[in-house]
PDB file of C-alpha atoms and ligand atoms in Angstrom:
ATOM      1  CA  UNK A   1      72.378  80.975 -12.158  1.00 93.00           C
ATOM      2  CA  UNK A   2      73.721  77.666 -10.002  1.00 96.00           C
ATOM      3  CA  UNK A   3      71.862  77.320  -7.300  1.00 98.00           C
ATOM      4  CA  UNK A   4      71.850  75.480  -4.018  1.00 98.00           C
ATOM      5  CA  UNK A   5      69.229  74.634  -2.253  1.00 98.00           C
ATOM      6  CA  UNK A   6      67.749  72.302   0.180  1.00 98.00           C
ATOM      7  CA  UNK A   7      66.092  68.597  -0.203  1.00 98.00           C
ATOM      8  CA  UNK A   8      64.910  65.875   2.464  1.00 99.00           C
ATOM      9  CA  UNK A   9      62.966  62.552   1.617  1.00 99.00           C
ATOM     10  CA  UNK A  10      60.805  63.243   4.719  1.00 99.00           C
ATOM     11  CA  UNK A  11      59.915  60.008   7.108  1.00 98.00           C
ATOM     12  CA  UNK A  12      57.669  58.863   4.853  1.00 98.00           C
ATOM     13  CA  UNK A  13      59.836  58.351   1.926  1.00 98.00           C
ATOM     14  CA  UNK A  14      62.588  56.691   3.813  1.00 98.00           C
ATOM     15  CA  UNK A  15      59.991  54.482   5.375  1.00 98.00           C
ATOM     16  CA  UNK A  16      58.617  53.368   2.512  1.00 98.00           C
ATOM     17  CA  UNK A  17      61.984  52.264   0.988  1.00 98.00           C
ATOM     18  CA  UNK A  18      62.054  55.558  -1.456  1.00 98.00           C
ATOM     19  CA  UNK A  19      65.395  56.816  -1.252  1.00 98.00           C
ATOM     20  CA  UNK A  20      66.506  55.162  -4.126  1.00 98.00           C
ATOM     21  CA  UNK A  21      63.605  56.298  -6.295  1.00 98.00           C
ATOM     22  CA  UNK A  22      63.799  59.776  -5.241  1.00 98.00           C
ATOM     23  CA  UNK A  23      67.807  60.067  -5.563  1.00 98.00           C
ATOM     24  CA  UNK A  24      67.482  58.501  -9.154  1.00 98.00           C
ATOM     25  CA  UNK A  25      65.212  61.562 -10.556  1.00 97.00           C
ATOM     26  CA  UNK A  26      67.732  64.122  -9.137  1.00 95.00           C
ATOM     27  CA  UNK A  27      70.343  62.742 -10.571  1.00 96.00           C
ATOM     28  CA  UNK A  28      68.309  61.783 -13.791  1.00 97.00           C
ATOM     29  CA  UNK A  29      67.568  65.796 -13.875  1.00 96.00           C
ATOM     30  CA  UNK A  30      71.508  66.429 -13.749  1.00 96.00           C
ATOM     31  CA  UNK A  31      71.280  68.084  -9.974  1.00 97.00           C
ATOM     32  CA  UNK A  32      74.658  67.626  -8.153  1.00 97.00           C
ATOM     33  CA  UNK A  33      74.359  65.813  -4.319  1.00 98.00           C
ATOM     34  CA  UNK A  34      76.629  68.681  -2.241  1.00 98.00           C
ATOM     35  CA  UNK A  35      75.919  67.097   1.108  1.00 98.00           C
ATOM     36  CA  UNK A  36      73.895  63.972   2.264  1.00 98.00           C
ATOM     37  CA  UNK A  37      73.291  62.698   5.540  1.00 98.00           C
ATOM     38  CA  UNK A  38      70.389  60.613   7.210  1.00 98.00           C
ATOM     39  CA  UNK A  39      69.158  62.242  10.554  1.00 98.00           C
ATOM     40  CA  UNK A  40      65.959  62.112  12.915  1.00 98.00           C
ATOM     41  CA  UNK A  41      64.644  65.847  14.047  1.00 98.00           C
ATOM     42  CA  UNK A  42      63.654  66.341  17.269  1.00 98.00           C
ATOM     43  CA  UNK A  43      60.074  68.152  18.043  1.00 98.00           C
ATOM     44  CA  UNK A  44      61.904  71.185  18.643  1.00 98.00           C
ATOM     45  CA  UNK A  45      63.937  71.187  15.702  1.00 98.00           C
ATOM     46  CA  UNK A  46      61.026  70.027  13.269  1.00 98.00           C
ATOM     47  CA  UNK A  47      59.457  73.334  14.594  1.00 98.00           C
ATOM     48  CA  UNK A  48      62.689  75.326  14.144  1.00 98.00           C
ATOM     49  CA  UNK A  49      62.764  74.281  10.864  1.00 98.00           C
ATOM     50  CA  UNK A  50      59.238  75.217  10.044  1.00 98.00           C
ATOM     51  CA  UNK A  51      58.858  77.873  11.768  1.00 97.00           C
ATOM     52  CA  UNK A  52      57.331  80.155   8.829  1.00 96.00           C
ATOM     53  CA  UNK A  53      54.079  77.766   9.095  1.00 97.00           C
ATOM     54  CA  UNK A  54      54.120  78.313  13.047  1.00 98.00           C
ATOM     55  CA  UNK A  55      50.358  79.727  12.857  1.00 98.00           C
ATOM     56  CA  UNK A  56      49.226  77.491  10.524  1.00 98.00           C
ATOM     57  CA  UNK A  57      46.613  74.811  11.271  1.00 98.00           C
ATOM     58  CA  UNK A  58      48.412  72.156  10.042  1.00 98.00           C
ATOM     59  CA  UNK A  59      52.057  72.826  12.305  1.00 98.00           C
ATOM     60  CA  UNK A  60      51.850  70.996  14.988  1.00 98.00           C
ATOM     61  CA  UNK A  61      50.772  67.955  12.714  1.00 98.00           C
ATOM     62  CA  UNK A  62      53.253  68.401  10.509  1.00 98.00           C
ATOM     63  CA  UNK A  63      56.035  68.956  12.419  1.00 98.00           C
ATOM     64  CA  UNK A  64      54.970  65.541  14.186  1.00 98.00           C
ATOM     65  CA  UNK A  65      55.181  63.593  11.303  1.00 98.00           C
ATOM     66  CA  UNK A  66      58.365  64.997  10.558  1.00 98.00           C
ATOM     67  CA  UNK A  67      60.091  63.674  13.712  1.00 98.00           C
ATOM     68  CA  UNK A  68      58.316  60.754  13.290  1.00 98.00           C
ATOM     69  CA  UNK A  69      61.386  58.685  11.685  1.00 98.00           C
ATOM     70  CA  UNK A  70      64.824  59.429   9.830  1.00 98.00           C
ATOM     71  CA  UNK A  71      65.021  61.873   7.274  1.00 98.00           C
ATOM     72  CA  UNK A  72      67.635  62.048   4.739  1.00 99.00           C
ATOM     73  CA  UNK A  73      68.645  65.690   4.009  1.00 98.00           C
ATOM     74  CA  UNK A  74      70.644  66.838   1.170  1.00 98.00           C
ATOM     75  CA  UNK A  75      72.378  70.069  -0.347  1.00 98.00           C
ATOM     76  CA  UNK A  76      71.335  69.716  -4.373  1.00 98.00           C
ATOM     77  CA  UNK A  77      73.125  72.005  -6.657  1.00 97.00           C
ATOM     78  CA  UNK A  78      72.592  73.616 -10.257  1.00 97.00           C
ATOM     79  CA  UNK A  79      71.628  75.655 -12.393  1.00 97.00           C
ATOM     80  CA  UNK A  80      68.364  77.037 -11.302  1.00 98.00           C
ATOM     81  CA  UNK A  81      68.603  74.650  -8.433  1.00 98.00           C
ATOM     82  CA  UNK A  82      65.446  75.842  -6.516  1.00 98.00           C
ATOM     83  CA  UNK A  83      63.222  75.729  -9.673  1.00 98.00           C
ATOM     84  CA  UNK A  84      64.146  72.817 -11.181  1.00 98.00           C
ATOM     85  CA  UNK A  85      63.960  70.862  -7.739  1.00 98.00           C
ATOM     86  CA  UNK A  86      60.340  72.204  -7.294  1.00 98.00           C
ATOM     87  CA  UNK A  87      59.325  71.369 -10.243  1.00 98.00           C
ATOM     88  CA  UNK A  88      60.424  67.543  -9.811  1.00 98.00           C
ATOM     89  CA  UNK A  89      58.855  67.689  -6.880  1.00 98.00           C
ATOM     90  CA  UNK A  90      55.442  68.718  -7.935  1.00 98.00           C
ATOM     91  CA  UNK A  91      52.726  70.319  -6.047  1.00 98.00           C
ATOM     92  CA  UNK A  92      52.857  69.970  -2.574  1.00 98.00           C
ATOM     93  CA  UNK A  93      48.600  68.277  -2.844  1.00 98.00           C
ATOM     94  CA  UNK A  94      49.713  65.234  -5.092  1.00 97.00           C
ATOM     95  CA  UNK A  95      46.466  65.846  -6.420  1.00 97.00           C
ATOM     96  CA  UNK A  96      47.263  68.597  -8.154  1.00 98.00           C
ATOM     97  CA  UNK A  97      50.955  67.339  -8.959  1.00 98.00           C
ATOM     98  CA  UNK A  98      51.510  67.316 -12.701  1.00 98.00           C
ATOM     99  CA  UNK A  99      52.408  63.780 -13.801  1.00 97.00           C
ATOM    100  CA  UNK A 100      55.902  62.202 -13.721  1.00 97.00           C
ATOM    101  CA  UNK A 101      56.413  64.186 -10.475  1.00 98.00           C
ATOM    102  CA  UNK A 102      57.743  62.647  -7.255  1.00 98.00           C
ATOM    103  CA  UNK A 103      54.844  63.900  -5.612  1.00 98.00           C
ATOM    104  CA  UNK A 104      52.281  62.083  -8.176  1.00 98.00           C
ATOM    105  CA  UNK A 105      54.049  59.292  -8.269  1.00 98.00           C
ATOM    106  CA  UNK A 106      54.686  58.394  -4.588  1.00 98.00           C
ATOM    107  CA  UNK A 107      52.815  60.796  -2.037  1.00 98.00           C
ATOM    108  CA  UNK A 108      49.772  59.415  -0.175  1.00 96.00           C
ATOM    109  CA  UNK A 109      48.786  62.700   1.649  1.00 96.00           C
ATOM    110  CA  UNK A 110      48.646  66.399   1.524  1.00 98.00           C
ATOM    111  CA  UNK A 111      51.274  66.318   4.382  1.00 98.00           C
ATOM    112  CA  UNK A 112      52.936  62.689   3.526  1.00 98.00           C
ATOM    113  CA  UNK A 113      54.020  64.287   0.628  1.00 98.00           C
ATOM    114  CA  UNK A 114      57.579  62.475   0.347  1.00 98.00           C
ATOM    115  CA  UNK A 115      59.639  65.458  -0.366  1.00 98.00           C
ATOM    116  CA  UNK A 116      60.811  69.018   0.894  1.00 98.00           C
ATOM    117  CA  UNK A 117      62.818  71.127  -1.228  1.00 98.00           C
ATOM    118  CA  UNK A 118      63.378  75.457  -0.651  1.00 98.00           C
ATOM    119  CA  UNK A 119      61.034  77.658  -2.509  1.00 98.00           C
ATOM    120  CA  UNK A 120      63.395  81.182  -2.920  1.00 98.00           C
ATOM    121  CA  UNK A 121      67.157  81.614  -2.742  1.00 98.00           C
ATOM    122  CA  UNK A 122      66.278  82.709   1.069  1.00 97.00           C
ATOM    123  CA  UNK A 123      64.681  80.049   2.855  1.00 97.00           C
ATOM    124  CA  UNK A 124      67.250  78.039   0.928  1.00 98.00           C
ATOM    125  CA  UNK A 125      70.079  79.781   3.113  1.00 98.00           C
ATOM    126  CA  UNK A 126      68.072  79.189   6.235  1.00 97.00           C
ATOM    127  CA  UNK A 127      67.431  75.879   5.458  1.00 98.00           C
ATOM    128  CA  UNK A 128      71.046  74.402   4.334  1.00 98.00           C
ATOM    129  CA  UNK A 129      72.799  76.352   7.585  1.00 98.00           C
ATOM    130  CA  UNK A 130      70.100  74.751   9.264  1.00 98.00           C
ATOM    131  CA  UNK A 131      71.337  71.351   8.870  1.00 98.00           C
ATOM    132  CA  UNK A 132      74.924  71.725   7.609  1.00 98.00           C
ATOM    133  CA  UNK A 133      78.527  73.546   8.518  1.00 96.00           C
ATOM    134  CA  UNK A 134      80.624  74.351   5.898  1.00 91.00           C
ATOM    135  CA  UNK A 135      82.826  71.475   6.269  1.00 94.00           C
ATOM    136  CA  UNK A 136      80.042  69.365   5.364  1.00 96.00           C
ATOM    137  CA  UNK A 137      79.331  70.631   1.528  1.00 94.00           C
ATOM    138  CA  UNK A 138      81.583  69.670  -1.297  1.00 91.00           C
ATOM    139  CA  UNK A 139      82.031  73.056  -3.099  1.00 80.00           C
ATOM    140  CA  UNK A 140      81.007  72.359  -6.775  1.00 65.00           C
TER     141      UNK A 140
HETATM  142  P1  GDP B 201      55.906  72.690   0.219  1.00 55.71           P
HETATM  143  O1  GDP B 201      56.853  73.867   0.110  1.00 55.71           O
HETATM  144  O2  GDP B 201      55.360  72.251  -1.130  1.00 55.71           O
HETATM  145  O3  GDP B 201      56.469  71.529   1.008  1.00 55.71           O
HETATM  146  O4  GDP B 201      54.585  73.204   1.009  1.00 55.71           O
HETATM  147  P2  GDP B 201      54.374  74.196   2.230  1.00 55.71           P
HETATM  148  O5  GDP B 201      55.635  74.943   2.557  1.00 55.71           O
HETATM  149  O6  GDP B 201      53.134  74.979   1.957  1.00 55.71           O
HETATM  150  O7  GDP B 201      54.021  73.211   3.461  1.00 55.71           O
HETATM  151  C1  GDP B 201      55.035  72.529   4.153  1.00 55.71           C
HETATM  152  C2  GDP B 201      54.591  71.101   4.425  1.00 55.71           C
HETATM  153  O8  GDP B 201      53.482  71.105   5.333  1.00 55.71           O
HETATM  154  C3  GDP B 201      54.046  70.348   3.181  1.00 55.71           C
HETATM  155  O9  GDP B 201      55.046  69.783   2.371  1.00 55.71           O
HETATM  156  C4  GDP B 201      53.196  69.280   3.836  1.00 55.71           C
HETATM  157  O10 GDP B 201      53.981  68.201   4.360  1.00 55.71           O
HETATM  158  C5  GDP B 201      52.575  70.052   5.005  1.00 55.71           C
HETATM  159  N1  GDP B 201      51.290  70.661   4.619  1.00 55.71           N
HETATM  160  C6  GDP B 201      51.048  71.690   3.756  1.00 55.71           C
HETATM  161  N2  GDP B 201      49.737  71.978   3.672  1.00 55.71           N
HETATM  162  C7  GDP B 201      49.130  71.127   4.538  1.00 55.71           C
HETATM  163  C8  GDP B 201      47.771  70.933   4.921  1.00 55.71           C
HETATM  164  O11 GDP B 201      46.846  71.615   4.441  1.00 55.71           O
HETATM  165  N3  GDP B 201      47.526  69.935   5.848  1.00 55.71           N
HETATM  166  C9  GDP B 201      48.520  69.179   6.386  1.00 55.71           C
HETATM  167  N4  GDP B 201      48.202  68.233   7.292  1.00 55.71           N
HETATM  168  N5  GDP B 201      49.802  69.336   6.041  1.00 55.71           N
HETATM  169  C10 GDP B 201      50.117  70.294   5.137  1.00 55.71           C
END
């Protein structure tokens, strides 16, 4: 089934000079770019975004760090988008990433983990209206 979902190289990444890297292995994997632009969150929005970890110890960290610097967010298509994105992500503890993963390769942290990408066709909605209209998305 194609599938869109939703990618950012978090602060970290784009700090770090790992756009390039990261954009590479999603293209190397075949996933089509639908939208791409670079933005910075605000506190509010970080949370907004977030907002199923609300009650979780780590939110107000992590939503922090994520406002911390640009982001570059992305619309990646394919089939079995979500999946196949996850899975070149690795596990979000880079410990526990399998090798050849972004995450293994290039996270430093359980929350400096590089990467976000949706986990179910739902939050992937959320997430792409969330940062892009319409008008923004090539349609594939
Ligand atoms: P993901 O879907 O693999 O990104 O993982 P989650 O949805 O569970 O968590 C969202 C983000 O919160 C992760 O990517 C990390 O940046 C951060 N995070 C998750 N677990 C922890 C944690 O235990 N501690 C901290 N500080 N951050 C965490």
């Amino acid at each position: 089934m194609m599938q869109r979902t939703l990618a950012i190289i978090k602060p970290d990444g784009v700090a770090r000079g790992l756009i390039g890297a990261v954009i590479s292995r999603l293209e190397e994997t075949g996933l089509k770019i639908a939208a791409m632009k670079m933005i910075q969150m605000t506190k509010k929005q970080a949370e907004g975004f977030y907002k199923v970890h609300a009650e979780k110890p780590f939110f107000d960290s992590v939503t922090d760090f994520m406002c911390s610097g640009p982001c570059i967010v992305m619309v990646l298509e394919g089939e079995e988008g979500i999946e196949r994105y996850r899975k070149l992500m690795g596990a979000t503890n880079y410990k526990e990433a399998e090798e050849g993963t972004i995450r293994r390769d290039f996270a430093t942290d359980i929350e400096k983990n590089v990467v976000h990408g949706s986990d179910s066709p739902e939050t992937a909605k959320y997430e792409i209206n969330y940062f892009f209209n319409a008008l923004e998305m090539i349609s594939g």
